[in-house]
Amino acid sequence: MTVLKIAKLGAPVLRQVAEPVPLEEIGKRAFQEFIDDMLEAMVKAEGIGLAAPQVFRSEQVVVMECQGEHGFPRTILINPEILGHSPVTAEGWEGCLSVDGLRGKVRRPVGVRVKYLDRDGKTVELDASGLYAICIQHEIDHLQGKLFLDRMTDFTTLTQLEEFEKYWRTEHAKVI
Ligand code: NI
């Protein structure tokens, strides 16, 4: 196991478009270990999603998992592509492991259809909604060099963590 360091806002890698993973890489031990290292880094940082550029690797890999009632199963997205969005959008609070101490509201489609390779290299098409859909969009944004801050349309909701907990936490159950 390698302990992966998380890239923070300002690190150029977060602003680069990530490279697709060649299919033949997926089965290799080093790549499988990288996925496990990403999962470990995500859990350790108490996140529910992590994209490879956030650990200084500009590759199209995302790991996600959120336990609990409104959560979603462990999902590994390799070379993901959004095939379609629901026309309905909603606002939700987001934060990011690469943006310490800030939360802000982002409006996104409530449902998404995504195509990707799983960690076995198999093609999967998935329809997701709710927190699952928000997290998929947030993480795929990372692969395009985008952060949730870029998606905010109203910066009056930008909130420091302590103030979020004090004033806003009860408004919405989950935060990315
Ligand atoms: Ni993020």
GROMACS .gro file of C-alpha atoms and ligand atoms in nm:
model
  177
    1MET     CA    1   0.000   0.000   0.000
    2THR     CA    2   0.115   0.347  -0.089
    3VAL     CA    3  -0.017   0.642   0.112
    4LEU     CA    4  -0.140   0.888  -0.150
    5LYS     CA    5  -0.114   1.262  -0.089
    6ILE     CA    6  -0.414   1.476  -0.182
    7ALA     CA    7  -0.361   1.761  -0.427
    8LYS     CA    8  -0.504   2.089  -0.301
    9LEU     CA    9  -0.655   2.389  -0.480
   10GLY     CA   10  -0.379   2.558  -0.676
   11ALA     CA   11  -0.197   2.237  -0.773
   12PRO     CA   12  -0.176   2.251  -1.156
   13VAL     CA   13  -0.273   1.881  -1.189
   14LEU     CA   14  -0.625   1.971  -1.072
   15ARG     CA   15  -0.666   2.195  -1.378
   16GLN     CA   16  -0.543   1.946  -1.637
   17VAL     CA   17  -0.763   1.726  -1.855
   18ALA     CA   18  -0.689   1.368  -1.746
   19GLU     CA   19  -0.570   1.103  -1.991
   20PRO     CA   20  -0.777   0.791  -2.064
   21VAL     CA   21  -0.646   0.465  -1.917
   22PRO     CA   22  -0.540   0.213  -2.187
   23LEU     CA   23  -0.753  -0.103  -2.158
   24GLU     CA   24  -0.444  -0.324  -2.120
   25GLU     CA   25  -0.337  -0.128  -1.810
   26ILE     CA   26  -0.650  -0.216  -1.613
   27GLY     CA   27  -0.561  -0.579  -1.544
   28LYS     CA   28  -0.210  -0.499  -1.427
   29ARG     CA   29  -0.126  -0.539  -1.063
   30ALA     CA   30   0.017  -0.189  -1.026
   31PHE     CA   31  -0.306  -0.036  -1.157
   32GLN     CA   32  -0.525  -0.251  -0.931
   33GLU     CA   33  -0.310  -0.148  -0.636
   34PHE     CA   34  -0.351   0.215  -0.736
   35ILE     CA   35  -0.730   0.175  -0.718
   36ASP     CA   36  -0.699   0.021  -0.371
   37ASP     CA   37  -0.469   0.304  -0.264
   38MET     CA   38  -0.723   0.558  -0.391
   39LEU     CA   39  -1.002   0.388  -0.196
   40GLU     CA   40  -0.789   0.395   0.116
   41ALA     CA   41  -0.701   0.763   0.069
   42MET     CA   42  -1.070   0.848   0.017
   43VAL     CA   43  -1.179   0.668   0.333
   44LYS     CA   44  -0.895   0.814   0.537
   45ALA     CA   45  -0.990   1.165   0.426
   46GLU     CA   46  -1.358   1.090   0.504
   47GLY     CA   47  -1.463   1.160   0.147
   48ILE     CA   48  -1.724   0.983  -0.066
   49GLY     CA   49  -1.544   1.027  -0.396
   50LEU     CA   50  -1.191   1.077  -0.522
   51ALA     CA   51  -1.056   1.130  -0.873
   52ALA     CA   52  -0.700   1.036  -0.976
   53PRO     CA   53  -0.592   1.399  -1.048
   54GLN     CA   54  -0.660   1.462  -0.678
   55VAL     CA   55  -0.372   1.226  -0.599
   56PHE     CA   56  -0.144   1.381  -0.863
   57ARG     CA   57  -0.219   1.130  -1.141
   58SER     CA   58  -0.374   1.285  -1.448
   59GLU     CA   59  -0.566   0.972  -1.548
   60GLN     CA   60  -0.937   0.907  -1.593
   61VAL     CA   61  -1.000   0.706  -1.275
   62VAL     CA   62  -1.259   0.774  -1.004
   63VAL     CA   63  -1.341   0.585  -0.685
   64MET     CA   64  -1.665   0.646  -0.494
   65GLU     CA   65  -1.851   0.499  -0.200
   66CYS     CA   66  -2.104   0.632   0.048
   67GLN     CA   67  -2.245   0.413   0.319
   68GLY     CA   68  -2.580   0.474   0.482
   69GLU     CA   69  -2.943   0.521   0.387
   70HIS     CA   70  -2.894   0.781   0.111
   71GLY     CA   71  -2.558   0.647   0.006
   72PHE     CA   72  -2.441   0.443  -0.290
   73PRO     CA   73  -2.228   0.134  -0.346
   74ARG     CA   74  -1.854   0.130  -0.403
   75THR     CA   75  -1.808   0.229  -0.766
   76ILE     CA   76  -1.490   0.250  -0.973
   77LEU     CA   77  -1.519   0.459  -1.290
   78ILE     CA   78  -1.247   0.426  -1.553
   79ASN     CA   79  -1.268   0.644  -1.867
   80PRO     CA   80  -1.621   0.757  -1.777
   81GLU     CA   81  -1.843   0.938  -2.022
   82ILE     CA   82  -2.172   1.108  -1.942
   83LEU     CA   83  -2.429   0.992  -2.197
   84GLY     CA   84  -2.718   1.207  -2.078
   85HIS     CA   85  -2.865   1.422  -1.803
   86SER     CA   86  -3.214   1.454  -1.664
   87PRO     CA   87  -3.373   1.787  -1.760
   88VAL     CA   88  -3.453   1.854  -1.394
   89THR     CA   89  -3.184   2.024  -1.186
   90ALA     CA   90  -3.148   2.081  -0.812
   91GLU     CA   91  -2.915   2.272  -0.583
   92GLY     CA   92  -2.704   2.087  -0.330
   93TRP     CA   93  -2.413   2.160  -0.101
   94GLU     CA   94  -2.075   2.042  -0.221
   95GLY     CA   95  -1.728   2.035  -0.079
   96CYS     CA   96  -1.410   1.873  -0.205
   97LEU     CA   97  -1.111   1.696  -0.056
   98SER     CA   98  -0.894   1.930  -0.266
   99VAL     CA   99  -1.064   2.244  -0.132
  100ASP     CA  100  -1.013   2.253   0.243
  101GLY     CA  101  -1.275   2.401   0.469
  102LEU     CA  102  -1.524   2.535   0.214
  103ARG     CA  103  -1.876   2.440   0.114
  104GLY     CA  104  -2.093   2.591  -0.155
  105LYS     CA  105  -2.417   2.529  -0.337
  106VAL     CA  106  -2.404   2.389  -0.689
  107ARG     CA  107  -2.695   2.333  -0.926
  108ARG     CA  108  -2.675   2.009  -1.125
  109PRO     CA  109  -2.904   1.767  -1.310
  110VAL     CA  110  -3.064   1.529  -1.058
  111GLY     CA  111  -3.007   1.224  -1.276
  112VAL     CA  112  -2.730   1.112  -1.505
  113ARG     CA  113  -2.653   0.825  -1.740
  114VAL     CA  114  -2.288   0.730  -1.749
  115LYS     CA  115  -2.080   0.476  -1.941
  116TYR     CA  116  -1.747   0.358  -1.801
  117LEU     CA  117  -1.512   0.066  -1.756
  118ASP     CA  118  -1.516  -0.102  -1.416
  119ARG     CA  119  -1.202  -0.230  -1.245
  120ASP     CA  120  -1.233  -0.558  -1.439
  121GLY     CA  121  -1.225  -0.365  -1.765
  122LYS     CA  122  -1.591  -0.439  -1.838
  123THR     CA  123  -1.810  -0.173  -2.000
  124VAL     CA  124  -2.095  -0.061  -1.774
  125GLU     CA  125  -2.385   0.175  -1.836
  126LEU     CA  126  -2.539   0.317  -1.522
  127ASP     CA  127  -2.837   0.540  -1.446
  128ALA     CA  128  -2.785   0.725  -1.121
  129SER     CA  129  -2.990   0.978  -0.929
  130GLY     CA  130  -2.967   1.175  -0.606
  131LEU     CA  131  -2.635   1.190  -0.425
  132TYR     CA  132  -2.494   0.919  -0.652
  133ALA     CA  133  -2.558   1.135  -0.961
  134ILE     CA  134  -2.416   1.447  -0.796
  135CYS     CA  135  -2.100   1.265  -0.691
  136ILE     CA  136  -2.051   1.114  -1.040
  137GLN     CA  137  -2.078   1.461  -1.196
  138HIS     CA  138  -1.846   1.618  -0.937
  139GLU     CA  139  -1.582   1.347  -0.991
  140ILE     CA  140  -1.605   1.350  -1.371
  141ASP     CA  141  -1.556   1.728  -1.351
  142HIS     CA  142  -1.221   1.658  -1.182
  143LEU     CA  143  -1.117   1.458  -1.490
  144GLN     CA  144  -1.189   1.766  -1.701
  145GLY     CA  145  -0.985   1.992  -1.474
  146LYS     CA  146  -1.295   2.146  -1.315
  147LEU     CA  147  -1.378   2.202  -0.948
  148PHE     CA  148  -1.717   2.257  -0.785
  149LEU     CA  149  -1.620   2.622  -0.738
  150ASP     CA  150  -1.635   2.663  -1.118
  151ARG     CA  151  -1.993   2.529  -1.115
  152MET     CA  152  -2.118   2.772  -0.852
  153THR     CA  153  -2.344   3.041  -0.994
  154ASP     CA  154  -2.400   3.225  -0.666
  155PHE     CA  155  -2.098   3.280  -0.444
  156THR     CA  156  -2.314   3.414  -0.162
  157THR     CA  157  -2.353   3.050  -0.053
  158LEU     CA  158  -1.975   2.998  -0.020
  159THR     CA  159  -1.931   2.898   0.342
  160GLN     CA  160  -1.645   2.801   0.570
  161LEU     CA  161  -1.678   2.462   0.733
  162GLU     CA  162  -1.739   2.580   1.088
  163GLU     CA  163  -2.012   2.818   0.970
  164PHE     CA  164  -2.159   2.546   0.750
  165GLU     CA  165  -2.192   2.320   1.052
  166LYS     CA  166  -2.336   2.602   1.261
  167TYR     CA  167  -2.588   2.750   1.017
  168TRP     CA  168  -2.649   2.519   0.724
  169ARG     CA  169  -2.580   2.153   0.805
  170THR     CA  170  -2.942   2.071   0.891
  171GLU     CA  171  -3.069   2.204   0.559
  172HIS     CA  172  -2.935   1.913   0.359
  173ALA     CA  173  -2.842   1.574   0.494
  174LYS     CA  174  -2.541   1.489   0.281
  175VAL     CA  175  -2.248   1.679   0.149
  176ILE     CA  176  -2.017   1.566  -0.128
  177NI      NI  177  -1.376   1.700  -0.539
   0.00000   0.00000   0.00000
